[in-house]
Amino acid sequence: MALKTYESEFKIVRDDSKCIACQVCVRQCANNAHIYDAEDEKVYADDSKCVNCHRCVSMCPTKALHIEHTPLQFMGTANWTSSAIRNVIKQADTGGVVLTAMGCDKKYPNYWDRILLNASQVTNPSIDPLREPMELKTIIGKKPDKLEFENKGGKVSLKTHLTPQLELSTPIMFSAMSYGSISLNAHKSLARAAFEYGIYWNTGEGGLHKDLKKYKDRTIVQVASGRFGVNSEYLNTSAAVEIKIGQGAKPGIGGHLPGEKVPEEISVTRMIPAGTDALSPAPHHDIYSIEDLKQLVYAIKEATRYTKPVFVKIAAVHNVSSIASGVVRAGADAVVIDGLLGGTGAAPAVMRDNVGIPIELAIAVVDARFRDEGIRNQASIIAAGGFRNSADVIKAIALGADAVYLGTAALVALGCHVCQKCYTGKCNWGIATQDPYLTKRLNPNIGSGRLMNLLRGWSIEIKEMLGGMGINAIESLRGNREHLRGIDLHDKERELLGIKAAGETW
Amino acid sequence: MKRIYISEEYCIGCRLCEIHCLVAHTKSKKILKAFKDEIPKDATAAVLVEEEGHLSFALQCRHCSDAPCIEACMTGAMYRDKKTGAVLHDEDKCVGCWMCIMVCPFGVTAADPATHKITSKCDLCAGQDSPACVANCPNEALVYEDRENES
Amino acid sequence: MFRFEKKANPFYEKDVSGCAVSAIMNTKGRRFSSEGIVKSIANQRDRSNGLGGGFAAYGIYPQFAELYALHIMYQNQASAHKTEQYLDDYFQVEHKEVIPHRHDTVISHHPFLRRYFVKPYPVGEKTPDRIFERLSEDELVIKNVMRINTGFDGAFVFSCGKNMGVFKGVGYPEDLAVFFKLEEYSAYIWIAHGRFPTNSAVWWGGAHPFSLLDWAVVHNGEISSYGINKRFLENFGYNCTLFTDTEVIAYIFDLLVRRHDLSFEMASKVMAPPFWDEIEKMPDEEKELYTTLRATYGGALLNGPFSVIAGFKNGIIALNDRVKLRPLVAARKDDFAYVASEEAAIRIVQSELDRVWSPAGGEPVIVMLEEPAAVPTAP
Ligand code: SF4
Ligand code: SF4
Ligand code: SF4
């Protein structure tokens, strides 16, 4: 065996004065980083196996554990960082692609942190959400440009009826994460929380498990290039259907769920033989152009008898505004834009870290383009990719999004510590794994409660911020960029975002 | 009565219940002190985690309404608490005959090999709101509920 | 003093102000003098600070009832000259004159003020710009007014309706009434506004009422939804150039009532809709109606504190924001209807009232002429 020339990334630090050798850590680490020596009656660590997921740290009853980034650093240069060197060595060892997970790990400018919100003073009273109504209800779907009424014997009634819409109690949804990439318990937690909170969750491309059919009215079913689990019943067991063209973490490439991760339950749900690789091609092989997309949109509308809105999800790439415009013209009721920081269960690091554009700019240019073209009413804009808190959400809405999708934030609420090893299938938190020993670590009763807490917390904060701006309905903030100011931004960036600089007045 | 129930689908086999049960039955009730000074090496907790493959569950005295151990105990060391209905053990009266161990259908009482007396028997943490194993189960696999009155 | 520069800022700007509003209308269409409205607005002097005031009067030009009355302010002769050339190209100008005003009042600085009674040239004959081809007369007037207001330095059209006119400027409204010789006019609707701007960018055009065709809007409040109202309107081809909330309110009325045929009630329910909680409790049909209304016209919801009075040829509509953050009082006496910021401003005109009430937030007060006005409708 050739010499392994790089050392562990993390160091497990055990405080021996606190360790009671209970072996909880040994049982909890699926990476076998903790080893009990019965002879010594002591627990030892193998640093090289640790992925810094903090499971053992959280579980240790005496708080004896601590994980550090290894102090051993490559000499390196500003350019040749430790991770750059480590990746080259790894690839020289294996000849493979460097795999990773979660969202982009490069320090590009974060626009959310360069946008400031407004508040009322004197001339316009702020509104106290504890005392006055504060409305976050959001309606997703195609809207007419104008309404027509008829007067039937003195009674005015609607002549224009809306096409199917989704009603959200708060402008947040859970984004697509497939059964396969995450566990059934994770799906149960998401579905139940969405159902109880009055929002929607998304199945991702891996089909819908039979136990979750009861959440139908709060479920968005996804149709992706692999078409896993798609049949007419699947399409109709939903509130909306989402066609996935691209994903922010890996625009332009497909997915690969290895056969080891396709046990019986998943094989049934995905409608593929157990143990076979589940391959999602890079493009849909029946969509090579925008008119092909239109056919699929309408095929789905036909299959669901025009009772469900159809979303189309695209990655935020350079041409996003014209692509989105085409998507609307192809008949989509909502366009989902997934930005540069969007997450994934597995992607080549080079794709994740280098392809696409930030969601902030994408929302701004798509919303502006739709208004320019007079088609803003024809589709909702749903933004996804890296929303970390309620301020990010409210800024996205002020830029022009109707609602946002949460992926990573939802997983973090479920226990994820963003160790970025989803693709190993050994998630110690029971989320990105199918190992029954691990999946039961996520109790959906706890998980759904935590997700609802997150939704509640963010909603309260959004209400506070809205009230501060003197606004009591979320639609009055949507696309209302007058309430945003840019800081530390170039003129061109502000122009694209459509916002003034901090310090500029109305 | 309120009993401890287990949902085995959520028991992750961490055995924190056992650890905290032991601690709860020491004088100090402080985990570090308990493990360094108070708890003997081969002590068994009143709750035991059974495991096979990925399946696991924690089991402790069921506080049976028709308890064979009370029937079998010749000194009256095993008795039912009139207020709570819990099956309890009085160490002073115990003579170490192990009849209770023989008759317990769940195998959840254990004796100290040195004194022969029963030393490990779930007492529902003596009337605490939430017994230690329940309070410290990280996955809500253990719950403390009154299910009889519900159904 | 008057400011008249067009702002060079590429971003839209909006001014912020508090205000007094008042309106008096005769529901039989009988015309009456300006005395009452001037008294009413003067009684609310506290609510303005001398940096803007104005009036709208309906039924004042019966002799030109068929023609659009353009009131234009100019910064200098050059801008007047250039604009008049443009008017000659696009309009048949039947009559033009200086808007009568006094030179011996406290209003010492003012722009050139002229009015023109015009008709757009019928399309095809002399219309030089083919883009305007298929538009109605109203649309032609709007397009040309917007073109002058955005493209002509130093010229600003502040009124363009038929048989009505706006008189406004920098000063207290009662002083402007003297300046504009309002005692010489009689109207069946009078609307007045006194302004309390909080920024210094005060100019004659920024005073209220804001008017478009026969809409005249006065408003007290600050619209926190301004940014999206403006962008919503852009979707329908309206360019907000005036940097005032009032402008967006006028355009929203125009869009909903004139172009989308919504009733006044429905239009008010777009601007100040019922809360979702209330909608939830409605019978199914109504629930669908209001849900659809909010979902479709969310961008036209006016958020933030406001009380607004809008006049049009057949009546007035007064509306508060849905949580009533600004005052508004309405009253009736025989065939007179009154609305004002304060009850005192009504009582000073008419102490004996049949009914006085404070309309609830989001509940419009709509007063229509008993007989449609003796004003020809636009073709
Ligand atoms: S991988 Fe996770 S559980 Fe294992 S040692 Fe590292 S931090 Fe602890
Ligand atoms: S969980 Fe903590 S106390 Fe238990 S063996 Fe591991 S480090 Fe020691
Ligand atoms: S603490 Fe809970 S999850 Fe852990 S072994 Fe005991 S019962 Fe199971």
PDB file of N, CA and C and ligand atoms in Angstrom, chain A residues 14 18-26 34 43 56 59-65, chain B residues 19, ligand 2:
ATOM      1  N   ARG A  14     -10.879  14.244  23.785  1.00  0.00           N
ATOM      2  CA  ARG A  14     -11.668  13.669  24.869  1.00  0.00           C
ATOM      3  C   ARG A  14     -11.065  14.116  26.192  1.00  0.00           C
ATOM      4  N   LYS A  18     -13.389  13.741  32.431  1.00  0.00           N
ATOM      5  CA  LYS A  18     -14.848  13.694  32.378  1.00  0.00           C
ATOM      6  C   LYS A  18     -15.383  12.392  31.797  1.00  0.00           C
ATOM      7  N   CYS A  19     -14.564  11.706  31.008  1.00  0.00           N
ATOM      8  CA  CYS A  19     -15.067  10.510  30.333  1.00  0.00           C
ATOM      9  C   CYS A  19     -15.369   9.416  31.351  1.00  0.00           C
ATOM     10  N   ILE A  20     -16.582   8.879  31.296  1.00  0.00           N
ATOM     11  CA  ILE A  20     -16.956   7.801  32.219  1.00  0.00           C
ATOM     12  C   ILE A  20     -17.004   6.464  31.489  1.00  0.00           C
ATOM     13  N   ALA A  21     -16.469   6.450  30.289  1.00  0.00           N
ATOM     14  CA  ALA A  21     -16.394   5.230  29.477  1.00  0.00           C
ATOM     15  C   ALA A  21     -17.750   4.567  29.279  1.00  0.00           C
ATOM     16  N   CYS A  22     -18.765   5.396  29.140  1.00  0.00           N
ATOM     17  CA  CYS A  22     -20.116   4.863  28.961  1.00  0.00           C
ATOM     18  C   CYS A  22     -20.324   4.309  27.558  1.00  0.00           C
ATOM     19  N   GLN A  23     -19.475   4.700  26.616  1.00  0.00           N
ATOM     20  CA  GLN A  23     -19.498   4.217  25.231  1.00  0.00           C
ATOM     21  C   GLN A  23     -20.673   4.721  24.397  1.00  0.00           C
ATOM     22  N   VAL A  24     -21.333   5.730  24.881  1.00  0.00           N
ATOM     23  CA  VAL A  24     -22.400   6.303  24.065  1.00  0.00           C
ATOM     24  C   VAL A  24     -21.815   6.762  22.726  1.00  0.00           C
ATOM     25  N   CYS A  25     -20.667   7.395  22.766  1.00  0.00           N
ATOM     26  CA  CYS A  25     -20.041   7.883  21.537  1.00  0.00           C
ATOM     27  C   CYS A  25     -19.718   6.720  20.599  1.00  0.00           C
ATOM     28  N   VAL A  26     -19.267   5.618  21.171  1.00  0.00           N
ATOM     29  CA  VAL A  26     -18.919   4.452  20.358  1.00  0.00           C
ATOM     30  C   VAL A  26     -20.153   3.977  19.602  1.00  0.00           C
ATOM     31  N   HIS A  34     -14.918   6.226  17.287  1.00  0.00           N
ATOM     32  CA  HIS A  34     -14.638   5.946  18.698  1.00  0.00           C
ATOM     33  C   HIS A  34     -14.537   4.439  18.901  1.00  0.00           C
ATOM     34  N   VAL A  43     -12.043   4.517  26.214  1.00  0.00           N
ATOM     35  CA  VAL A  43     -12.482   4.790  24.845  1.00  0.00           C
ATOM     36  C   VAL A  43     -11.383   5.576  24.136  1.00  0.00           C
ATOM     37  N   CYS A  56     -21.539  12.751  18.452  1.00  0.00           N
ATOM     38  CA  CYS A  56     -21.013  12.253  19.722  1.00  0.00           C
ATOM     39  C   CYS A  56     -20.939  13.375  20.755  1.00  0.00           C
ATOM     40  N   MET A  59     -24.299  13.890  22.172  1.00  0.00           N
ATOM     41  CA  MET A  59     -24.832  12.769  22.940  1.00  0.00           C
ATOM     42  C   MET A  59     -24.057  12.482  24.218  1.00  0.00           C
ATOM     43  N   CYS A  60     -22.792  12.827  24.267  1.00  0.00           N
ATOM     44  CA  CYS A  60     -21.961  12.484  25.432  1.00  0.00           C
ATOM     45  C   CYS A  60     -22.589  13.042  26.699  1.00  0.00           C
ATOM     46  N   PRO A  61     -22.934  12.172  27.661  1.00  0.00           N
ATOM     47  CA  PRO A  61     -23.674  12.649  28.831  1.00  0.00           C
ATOM     48  C   PRO A  61     -22.836  13.519  29.760  1.00  0.00           C
ATOM     49  N   THR A  62     -21.526  13.458  29.631  1.00  0.00           N
ATOM     50  CA  THR A  62     -20.709  14.275  30.539  1.00  0.00           C
ATOM     51  C   THR A  62     -20.055  15.441  29.818  1.00  0.00           C
ATOM     52  N   LYS A  63     -20.383  15.619  28.550  1.00  0.00           N
ATOM     53  CA  LYS A  63     -19.787  16.690  27.741  1.00  0.00           C
ATOM     54  C   LYS A  63     -18.254  16.603  27.777  1.00  0.00           C
ATOM     55  N   ALA A  64     -17.772  15.376  27.615  1.00  0.00           N
ATOM     56  CA  ALA A  64     -16.327  15.149  27.650  1.00  0.00           C
ATOM     57  C   ALA A  64     -15.689  15.353  26.281  1.00  0.00           C
ATOM     58  N   LEU A  65     -16.528  15.525  25.250  1.00  0.00           N
ATOM     59  CA  LEU A  65     -15.977  15.519  23.887  1.00  0.00           C
ATOM     60  C   LEU A  65     -15.957  16.889  23.244  1.00  0.00           C
TER      61      LEU A  65
ATOM     62  N   ILE B  19     -27.605   4.830  31.817  1.00  0.00           N
ATOM     63  CA  ILE B  19     -26.620   5.674  32.508  1.00  0.00           C
ATOM     64  C   ILE B  19     -27.320   6.617  33.496  1.00  0.00           C
TER      65      ILE B  19
HETATM   66  S1  SF4 D   2     -19.926   9.396  25.373  1.00  0.00           S
HETATM   67 FE1  SF4 D   2     -18.590  10.729  26.516  1.00  0.00          FE
HETATM   68  S2  SF4 D   2     -18.411   9.834  28.519  1.00  0.00           S
HETATM   69 FE2  SF4 D   2     -19.272   8.281  27.180  1.00  0.00          FE
HETATM   70  S3  SF4 D   2     -17.486   7.180  26.477  1.00  0.00           S
HETATM   71 FE3  SF4 D   2     -17.846   8.704  24.972  1.00  0.00          FE
HETATM   72  S4  SF4 D   2     -16.601  10.422  25.614  1.00  0.00           S
HETATM   73 FE4  SF4 D   2     -16.727   9.045  27.332  1.00  0.00          FE
END
